[in-house]
Coordinates of C-alpha atoms in Angstrom, one line a residue:
X105 CA 39.5 208.8 155.1
X106 CA 38.3 212.0 156.1
X107 CA 38.4 215.2 154.0
X108 CA 41.6 216.2 156.4
X109 CA 43.5 213.4 154.6
X110 CA 42.4 215.0 151.3
X111 CA 42.4 218.8 151.0
X112 CA 40.9 218.8 147.6
X113 CA 37.4 218.3 148.7
X114 CA 37.2 221.1 151.2
X115 CA 39.0 223.3 148.5
X116 CA 36.4 222.5 146.0
X117 CA 33.5 223.1 148.6
X118 CA 35.2 226.5 149.6
X119 CA 35.8 227.6 145.8
X120 CA 32.1 227.0 144.9
X121 CA 31.0 228.9 147.9
X122 CA 33.4 231.9 147.0
X123 CA 32.1 231.8 143.3
X124 CA 28.5 231.9 144.4
X125 CA 29.2 234.9 146.7
X126 CA 31.1 236.6 144.0
X127 CA 28.3 236.0 141.3
X128 CA 25.6 237.1 144.0
X129 CA 27.8 240.3 144.5
X130 CA 27.7 240.8 140.6
X131 CA 31.5 241.1 140.5
X132 CA 33.7 239.6 137.8
X133 CA 36.9 237.9 138.4
X134 CA 38.6 241.0 137.1
X135 CA 36.7 243.1 139.6
X136 CA 37.9 240.9 142.4
X137 CA 41.5 240.7 141.2
X138 CA 41.7 244.4 141.1
X139 CA 40.7 244.7 144.7
X140 CA 42.9 241.9 145.8
X141 CA 45.9 242.9 143.8
X142 CA 45.9 239.6 141.8
X143 CA 45.1 238.4 138.4
X144 CA 41.6 236.9 137.3
X145 CA 43.1 233.6 136.8
X146 CA 44.3 233.5 140.4
X147 CA 40.8 234.2 141.5
X148 CA 39.4 231.4 139.1
X149 CA 42.0 229.0 140.6
X150 CA 40.8 229.7 144.1
X151 CA 37.2 229.0 142.9
X152 CA 38.0 225.9 141.2
X153 CA 39.6 224.5 144.0
X154 CA 43.0 224.3 142.5
X155 CA 44.9 226.1 145.4
X156 CA 44.5 226.8 149.1
X157 CA 43.6 230.0 150.3
X158 CA 45.2 231.8 153.1
X159 CA 43.0 233.1 155.9
X160 CA 43.9 236.7 155.3
X161 CA 42.9 236.3 151.7
X162 CA 39.5 234.5 152.6
X163 CA 38.8 237.4 155.1
X164 CA 39.4 240.1 152.5
X165 CA 37.2 238.2 149.8
X166 CA 34.4 237.9 152.4
X167 CA 34.7 241.7 153.0
X168 CA 34.6 242.3 149.3
X169 CA 31.5 240.4 148.8
X170 CA 29.9 242.0 151.9
X171 CA 29.4 238.6 154.0
X172 CA 28.4 239.3 157.6
X173 CA 26.8 236.1 158.4
X174 CA 29.4 234.7 161.3
X175 CA 28.1 231.1 160.9
X176 CA 29.0 231.0 157.3
X177 CA 32.2 232.9 157.8
X178 CA 33.3 230.2 160.5
X179 CA 32.3 227.4 158.0
X180 CA 34.4 228.8 155.2
X181 CA 37.4 229.5 157.5
X182 CA 37.4 225.6 158.6
X183 CA 37.2 224.8 154.8
X184 CA 40.3 227.0 154.1
X185 CA 42.2 225.5 157.1
X186 CA 41.3 221.9 155.8
X187 CA 42.2 222.9 152.3
X188 CA 45.7 223.8 153.3
X189 CA 46.6 220.4 154.9
X190 CA 48.8 218.0 153.1
X191 CA 47.0 215.5 151.0
X192 CA 47.5 211.6 151.7
X193 CA 48.9 211.3 148.0
X194 CA 51.6 213.7 148.4
X195 CA 53.7 210.9 149.8
X196 CA 53.8 209.4 146.4
X197 CA 55.6 212.0 144.7
X198 CA 54.6 214.6 142.0
X199 CA 51.6 213.2 140.5
X200 CA 50.0 215.1 137.7
X201 CA 48.0 218.1 139.0
X202 CA 44.5 217.2 137.7
X203 CA 45.1 213.7 138.6
X204 CA 45.8 214.6 142.3
X205 CA 42.6 217.0 142.4
X206 CA 40.6 214.1 141.0
X207 CA 41.8 211.4 143.6
X208 CA 41.5 213.8 146.3
X209 CA 37.8 214.5 145.3
X210 CA 37.4 210.7 144.9
X211 CA 38.0 209.9 148.7
X212 CA 35.0 211.9 149.6
X213 CA 32.7 210.3 146.8
X214 CA 29.8 208.0 147.7
X215 CA 29.5 206.7 144.0
X216 CA 31.8 206.6 141.0
X217 CA 30.4 205.9 137.6
X218 CA 33.5 205.1 135.2
X219 CA 33.5 204.7 131.4
X220 CA 36.9 203.1 130.2
X221 CA 37.4 202.7 126.5
X222 CA 41.1 201.3 126.5
X223 CA 42.3 200.0 129.8
X224 CA 40.8 198.4 133.3
X225 CA 39.6 201.0 135.7
X226 CA 42.1 202.0 138.2
X227 CA 40.0 200.9 141.0
X228 CA 39.8 197.4 139.5
X229 CA 43.4 196.9 138.4
X230 CA 45.9 194.2 139.8
X231 CA 49.2 195.5 140.8
X232 CA 51.0 193.6 138.0
X233 CA 48.7 195.0 135.4
X234 CA 49.1 198.6 136.8
X235 CA 52.7 198.2 136.7
X236 CA 52.8 196.9 133.1
X237 CA 50.5 199.7 132.1
X238 CA 52.6 202.4 133.8
X239 CA 56.0 200.9 132.7
X240 CA 54.9 201.5 129.0
X241 CA 54.7 205.3 129.5
X242 CA 57.6 207.1 128.0
X243 CA 60.0 208.7 130.7
X244 CA 58.7 206.8 133.7
X245 CA 61.3 205.8 136.0
X246 CA 61.0 202.4 138.1
X247 CA 60.6 204.7 141.3
X248 CA 57.9 206.6 139.7
X249 CA 56.0 203.6 138.4
X250 CA 56.1 202.0 142.0
X251 CA 54.9 205.1 143.7
X252 CA 52.0 205.2 141.2
X253 CA 51.3 201.5 141.8
X254 CA 51.1 202.2 145.8
X255 CA 48.9 205.3 145.3
X256 CA 46.5 203.3 143.1
X257 CA 46.4 200.5 145.7
X258 CA 45.4 203.0 148.4
X259 CA 42.8 204.4 146.3
X260 CA 41.3 200.9 145.9
X261 CA 40.9 200.7 149.7
X262 CA 37.7 203.0 149.1
X263 CA 36.0 200.1 147.8
X264 CA 36.4 197.9 151.1
X265 CA 36.1 200.7 153.6
X266 CA 34.2 199.6 156.6
X267 CA 32.0 202.7 156.8
X268 CA 30.2 203.4 153.3
X269 CA 32.2 201.7 150.7
X270 CA 32.4 203.4 147.5
X271 CA 29.7 202.3 145.1
X272 CA 31.4 201.7 141.5
X273 CA 29.5 201.4 138.4
X274 CA 32.0 200.4 135.5
X275 CA 31.2 200.3 132.0
X276 CA 34.0 198.9 129.8
X277 CA 34.6 198.8 126.0
X278 CA 35.3 195.2 124.9
X279 CA 38.8 196.1 123.7
X280 CA 39.5 196.5 127.5
X281 CA 39.4 192.9 128.1
X282 CA 40.9 191.9 124.6
X283 CA 44.0 194.0 124.8
X284 CA 46.9 192.1 126.4
X285 CA 48.7 194.2 128.9
X286 CA 51.8 192.8 130.6
X287 CA 51.7 189.4 128.9
X288 CA 49.2 186.4 129.0
X289 CA 49.8 185.6 132.7
X290 CA 49.2 189.2 133.9
X291 CA 46.2 189.5 131.7
X292 CA 44.7 186.3 132.9
X293 CA 45.0 187.4 136.6
X294 CA 43.8 190.6 135.8
X295 CA 40.6 189.1 134.1
X296 CA 39.9 186.9 136.9
X297 CA 40.2 189.9 139.4
X298 CA 37.7 191.8 137.4
X299 CA 35.3 189.0 137.1
X300 CA 35.6 188.5 141.2
X301 CA 35.2 192.3 141.7
X302 CA 32.1 192.6 139.5
X303 CA 30.4 190.1 142.1
X304 CA 31.0 192.4 144.9
X305 CA 27.9 194.0 146.3
X306 CA 29.1 197.6 145.8
X307 CA 30.6 197.1 142.2
X308 CA 28.8 196.7 138.8
X309 CA 30.8 195.8 135.7
X310 CA 29.3 196.0 132.3
X311 CA 31.0 195.3 129.0
X312 CA 30.1 197.0 125.7
X313 CA 30.5 194.5 123.0
X314 CA 32.2 195.1 119.7
X315 CA 28.9 193.9 118.1
X316 CA 27.2 197.0 119.2
X317 CA 28.8 199.2 116.5
X318 CA 29.2 202.9 117.3
X319 CA 28.0 204.4 120.5
X320 CA 27.9 207.5 122.4
X321 CA 31.1 207.4 124.6
X322 CA 33.8 206.8 121.9
X323 CA 35.3 210.3 122.4
X324 CA 37.1 209.2 125.4
X325 CA 37.0 207.8 129.0
X326 CA 35.4 209.7 131.9
X327 CA 34.3 209.3 135.6
X328 CA 31.5 211.0 137.3
X329 CA 31.7 211.3 141.2
X330 CA 28.6 211.8 143.5
X331 CA 29.0 213.1 146.9
X332 CA 26.7 213.0 149.9
X333 CA 26.3 216.7 150.4
X334 CA 27.8 218.5 147.4
X335 CA 27.2 218.6 143.7
X336 CA 28.7 215.8 141.3
X337 CA 31.7 216.6 139.3
X338 CA 33.2 214.9 136.2
X339 CA 36.8 213.9 135.4
X340 CA 37.4 213.5 131.6
X341 CA 40.6 212.0 130.4
X342 CA 42.7 213.0 127.7
X343 CA 46.6 213.6 127.4
X344 CA 45.9 216.1 130.4
X345 CA 42.6 215.1 132.3
X346 CA 40.4 217.9 133.9
X347 CA 37.7 218.2 136.2
X348 CA 34.4 219.8 135.2
X349 CA 32.1 220.8 138.0
X350 CA 29.3 222.7 136.1
X351 CA 25.8 221.2 136.3
X352 CA 25.4 221.1 132.5
X353 CA 28.7 219.4 132.0
X354 CA 27.6 216.8 134.7
X355 CA 24.3 216.2 133.4
X356 CA 25.7 215.8 129.7
X357 CA 28.1 213.0 130.9
X358 CA 25.5 211.3 133.0
X359 CA 23.2 211.2 130.1
X360 CA 26.0 209.6 128.0
X361 CA 26.9 207.1 130.6
X362 CA 23.1 205.9 131.1
X363 CA 23.2 205.5 127.2
X364 CA 26.4 203.3 127.5
X365 CA 25.0 201.3 130.2
X366 CA 21.8 200.6 128.1
X367 CA 23.8 199.5 125.1
X368 CA 26.2 197.2 127.4
X369 CA 25.7 193.6 128.4
X370 CA 24.1 192.8 131.6
X371 CA 26.4 192.5 134.6
X372 CA 25.7 188.6 134.4
X373 CA 26.4 188.4 130.9
X374 CA 29.6 190.7 131.2
X375 CA 31.2 188.6 133.9
X376 CA 30.5 185.5 131.7
X377 CA 32.1 187.2 128.9
X378 CA 35.1 188.3 131.1
X379 CA 35.6 184.7 132.3
X380 CA 35.3 183.1 128.9
X381 CA 38.3 185.5 127.8
X382 CA 40.4 184.2 130.5
X383 CA 41.0 180.8 128.9

């Protein structure tokens, strides 16, 4: 899907450009907030790509920053327009804000590096596994569960899109393939699917064995998204996930991920372990 189907990516690009322009103008978010008659947190939300920006607000920001380059102005106006569109995921109901931002960015990524400590990565889940996983969450209605299942299924199309399918490198703790979710039949089907997907040209699956002891990623799951023409970002999961675009954060998670890969079984050994777990 193009960025028009996912306003998150143009918002993110626009926010980064605006942050760079503000810093180049040596202004704080407080300085800009005073001139825009808004709070510093509102300025931060715009720079973080969390909200769309009206054209009038954008033009005022560029005036404050002393931007006169018409080509740059035109580019930012286009990004602001795309950032105001309705995301494809909106039709699936009220998904958590940070999750919506993440899957919006995901649609424009060329590579995902995903570490999972507890469950099979969403990109590699079967519908039955997803449904069983979400049904276990407190307060989830049947309709909400089905909406999430459909959204996850649409996300998985990124792995098979005709033009430049998403490259996925997944490192999973061994507990992921040992924990029975949805019962024996659901889990058996999920493990078979995981092994099959691990053989795809654009998918790599590696398992961190219990025998390896402690390792760097035990603090929690995370994913690193890499783009064609934009800096990488990290999505770190917790009770409320968040996205980290800072270069230092991305590099830190990248280093952790490489250490996890080095500690994990090879892709061939991992698929064998998964298949042995089916029976």
